[in-house]
XYZ file of C-alpha atoms in Angstrom:
261
model
C 0.000 0.000 0.000
C 1.134 3.545 -0.623
C 3.036 5.151 2.194
C 1.113 7.814 4.139
C 1.985 11.240 2.821
C 3.059 9.981 -0.607
C 0.733 12.053 -2.766
C -0.024 12.263 -6.460
C -0.405 15.792 -7.809
C -3.369 15.108 -10.069
C -5.369 13.874 -7.056
C -5.626 17.500 -5.855
C -9.162 17.881 -7.240
C -11.896 15.456 -8.164
C -12.145 11.830 -7.095
C -11.242 8.284 -8.000
C -14.161 5.973 -8.702
C -13.747 2.254 -8.020
C -16.172 -0.401 -9.247
C -16.080 -3.317 -6.839
C -14.532 -1.251 -4.084
C -16.026 -3.377 -1.309
C -14.251 -6.578 -2.402
C -10.963 -7.832 -1.040
C -8.823 -6.331 -3.800
C -11.062 -3.317 -4.376
C -10.930 -2.344 -0.705
C -7.120 -2.420 -0.720
C -7.107 -0.281 -3.865
C -9.376 2.273 -2.212
C -7.084 2.452 0.821
C -4.014 2.857 -1.377
C -5.668 5.666 -3.328
C -6.639 7.451 -0.116
C -3.091 7.241 1.232
C -1.926 8.632 -2.101
C -4.110 11.697 -1.587
C -7.289 10.779 -3.489
C -10.912 11.144 -2.500
C -12.647 7.856 -3.340
C -16.153 6.933 -4.469
C -16.802 3.214 -4.652
C -19.577 1.267 -6.310
C -20.730 -1.940 -4.652
C -23.368 -4.559 -5.405
C -24.596 -6.158 -2.159
C -21.943 -5.715 0.530
C -23.119 -2.493 2.137
C -21.388 -3.131 5.472
C -18.057 -3.810 3.790
C -18.495 -0.763 1.561
C -19.116 1.457 4.577
C -16.022 0.014 6.281
C -13.948 0.972 3.224
C -15.365 4.499 3.293
C -14.395 4.720 6.975
C -10.839 3.632 6.093
C -10.653 6.280 3.365
C -11.772 8.932 5.833
C -9.288 7.702 8.455
C -6.586 8.385 5.853
C -7.750 12.005 5.758
C -9.695 11.869 2.480
C -13.373 12.089 1.572
C -15.147 8.861 0.712
C -18.566 7.693 -0.442
C -20.205 4.421 -1.434
C -23.132 3.843 -3.771
C -24.979 0.643 -4.606
C -24.887 0.126 -8.378
C -25.916 -2.665 -10.726
C -23.087 -2.575 -13.266
C -25.265 -4.401 -15.789
C -27.605 -1.374 -15.852
C -25.796 1.120 -18.087
C -28.129 3.972 -17.127
C -27.568 3.332 -13.413
C -23.817 3.283 -13.989
C -24.011 6.599 -15.871
C -25.943 8.119 -12.969
C -23.351 6.838 -10.482
C -20.480 8.368 -12.451
C -22.301 11.669 -12.975
C -23.240 11.882 -9.282
C -19.649 11.178 -8.210
C -18.339 13.856 -10.562
C -20.896 16.390 -9.338
C -20.286 15.712 -5.633
C -16.491 15.641 -5.813
C -15.783 18.182 -8.548
C -14.774 15.769 -11.288
C -13.222 12.335 -11.790
C -9.514 11.778 -12.315
C -9.307 7.976 -12.004
C -11.627 5.079 -12.875
C -10.744 1.579 -11.668
C -12.672 -1.577 -12.528
C -12.072 -4.056 -9.712
C -15.404 -5.882 -9.880
C -16.302 -9.248 -11.333
C -18.504 -12.307 -10.750
C -17.619 -15.517 -8.946
C -15.415 -17.661 -11.193
C -16.517 -21.291 -11.291
C -13.572 -23.550 -12.118
C -14.831 -25.809 -14.923
C -13.443 -27.728 -17.857
C -14.921 -26.302 -21.052
C -16.539 -29.669 -21.824
C -18.449 -29.421 -18.547
C -19.269 -25.727 -18.685
C -22.911 -25.038 -19.483
C -23.392 -22.407 -22.214
C -25.719 -20.429 -19.938
C -23.110 -20.130 -17.193
C -20.480 -19.123 -19.749
C -22.804 -16.490 -21.217
C -23.815 -15.067 -17.841
C -20.269 -14.899 -16.430
C -18.818 -13.397 -19.585
C -21.648 -10.888 -19.885
C -21.517 -9.774 -16.265
C -17.784 -9.081 -16.317
C -17.389 -7.640 -19.815
C -20.496 -5.479 -19.891
C -20.017 -4.387 -16.281
C -16.559 -3.123 -17.159
C -17.659 -1.574 -20.441
C -20.572 0.321 -18.890
C -18.279 1.657 -16.184
C -15.374 2.851 -18.317
C -17.631 4.149 -21.101
C -19.538 6.347 -18.648
C -16.278 7.628 -17.155
C -14.584 8.684 -20.402
C -16.219 12.132 -20.845
C -15.183 13.052 -17.313
C -11.678 11.659 -17.703
C -11.172 13.707 -20.852
C -11.667 16.843 -18.765
C -9.007 15.813 -16.241
C -6.588 13.906 -18.506
C -7.375 10.996 -16.282
C -6.478 7.351 -15.897
C -8.308 4.039 -16.316
C -7.219 0.740 -14.758
C -8.909 -2.655 -14.872
C -8.149 -5.961 -13.217
C -7.329 -8.818 -15.581
C -5.664 -12.227 -15.202
C -2.391 -13.927 -16.193
C -4.573 -16.648 -17.757
C -4.821 -14.439 -20.849
C -1.100 -15.122 -21.359
C -0.730 -18.624 -19.909
C -3.936 -20.590 -19.826
C -4.738 -22.456 -16.629
C -6.924 -25.565 -16.923
C -10.565 -24.969 -15.866
C -10.033 -21.194 -15.850
C -11.853 -20.192 -19.044
C -14.440 -18.178 -17.093
C -11.601 -15.932 -15.978
C -9.533 -15.944 -19.157
C -12.303 -15.279 -21.688
C -13.910 -12.182 -20.139
C -10.595 -10.684 -19.052
C -9.235 -11.074 -22.582
C -12.165 -8.981 -23.793
C -11.623 -6.442 -21.022
C -7.943 -6.181 -21.915
C -8.957 -5.447 -25.530
C -11.313 -2.672 -24.384
C -8.615 -1.116 -22.198
C -6.071 -1.228 -25.016
C -8.670 0.389 -27.267
C -9.170 3.202 -24.775
C -5.414 3.722 -24.574
C -5.135 3.929 -28.364
C -8.186 6.119 -28.968
C -8.208 8.379 -25.911
C -4.495 9.109 -25.598
C -5.013 12.264 -27.638
C -7.053 13.577 -24.712
C -4.300 12.691 -22.243
C -6.094 9.598 -20.930
C -3.987 6.601 -19.940
C -5.433 3.078 -19.605
C -3.801 -0.105 -18.299
C -4.616 -3.509 -16.813
C -3.232 -5.399 -13.861
C -3.169 -9.191 -14.187
C -4.167 -10.669 -10.843
C -2.369 -13.896 -9.998
C -3.594 -16.349 -7.395
C -3.839 -14.459 -4.117
C -4.966 -15.382 -0.619
C -7.614 -12.659 -0.500
C -10.923 -11.778 -2.106
C -12.547 -14.604 -4.080
C -9.929 -17.070 -2.804
C -11.895 -17.870 0.347
C -15.138 -18.616 -1.536
C -13.292 -20.781 -4.076
C -11.742 -22.738 -1.210
C -15.039 -23.113 0.635
C -16.869 -24.274 -2.503
C -14.228 -26.839 -3.365
C -13.038 -25.155 -6.563
C -9.659 -24.859 -4.867
C -8.178 -27.738 -2.873
C -4.772 -28.238 -1.298
C -3.483 -30.268 -4.247
C -4.410 -27.458 -6.673
C -2.839 -24.838 -4.430
C 0.394 -26.799 -4.071
C 0.636 -27.309 -7.836
C 0.124 -23.572 -8.268
C 2.850 -22.743 -5.755
C 5.202 -25.104 -7.561
C 4.362 -23.436 -10.892
C 4.782 -19.831 -9.722
C 8.364 -18.578 -9.917
C 8.209 -17.087 -6.412
C 6.727 -20.322 -4.994
C 3.997 -18.552 -3.057
C 0.574 -16.982 -3.427
C 0.118 -13.228 -3.470
C -1.990 -10.740 -1.538
C -4.554 -8.048 -2.260
C -2.081 -5.459 -1.027
C 0.419 -6.474 -3.716
C -2.257 -6.026 -6.382
C -3.256 -2.661 -4.932
C 0.351 -1.481 -4.959
C 0.573 -2.217 -8.695
C -2.700 -0.410 -9.438
C -1.593 2.488 -7.252
C 1.608 2.796 -9.274
C -0.117 2.691 -12.665
C -2.622 5.429 -11.788
C -0.031 7.664 -10.131
C 2.291 10.387 -11.430
C 5.082 7.779 -11.366
C 3.618 6.104 -14.486
C 2.792 9.049 -16.733
C 4.287 7.467 -19.874
C 2.732 4.025 -19.434
C -0.465 3.199 -21.300
C -2.035 0.268 -23.112
C -0.128 -2.230 -20.967
C -1.017 -5.215 -18.805
C 1.197 -5.567 -15.749
C 1.128 -9.160 -14.503
C 1.255 -9.325 -10.715
C 1.358 -13.097 -10.501
C 4.610 -14.132 -8.864
C 5.978 -15.179 -12.229
C 3.159 -17.547 -13.281
C 2.919 -16.178 -16.823
C 6.644 -16.022 -17.617
């Protein structure tokens, strides 16, 4: 996480908006942004208590925070969320997509078309609605977009198509934004999230999608021989949206312990 007092100049006015800010990774991103000097507005789906706890953490860091319940599949609701955040906080300088549905681990031969369609649609359209609504505001501030992706778009992991397929589409959208919106000063990048012991990890373990054999094989495959943490993902996002990365755009930074090398 960013060190207290380490500020980014462009955070001086406006706010960062974070889709999925109540989740394990999203919450760490919100905290990192606040310590970097940003006011933060997060969108959440159902976890109101967790969202309010994140807002409290943002305020404890000395910044303003707010949380709004938003259905990312409703493009009009997403547009209202973005417009309200911009109006309340005097603009938007950063938009981060850290949301996404539960990822069932299935072989393609055993993956029902309906589940594939629903998972893909939720993630891809949720991201698209969010970043599309943010672009007019980001043009005014020469802002930054970041989205969470996966190393599975570089090195496929068996039974992980429900992660790889939507994130490949999201990566394409982010690269498109980088190419088309750079003339307005907008930067856009992805962070590939390796296997971490936070966020969705606990549900995957509880539901049996992860077991100890799978986790040990993963550790043996990863160059660093360990799993990561939400804080390590947040640090990478924090870097990419900061003034330390002003000439980086259209990239996907894999934070995966060396899985995709």
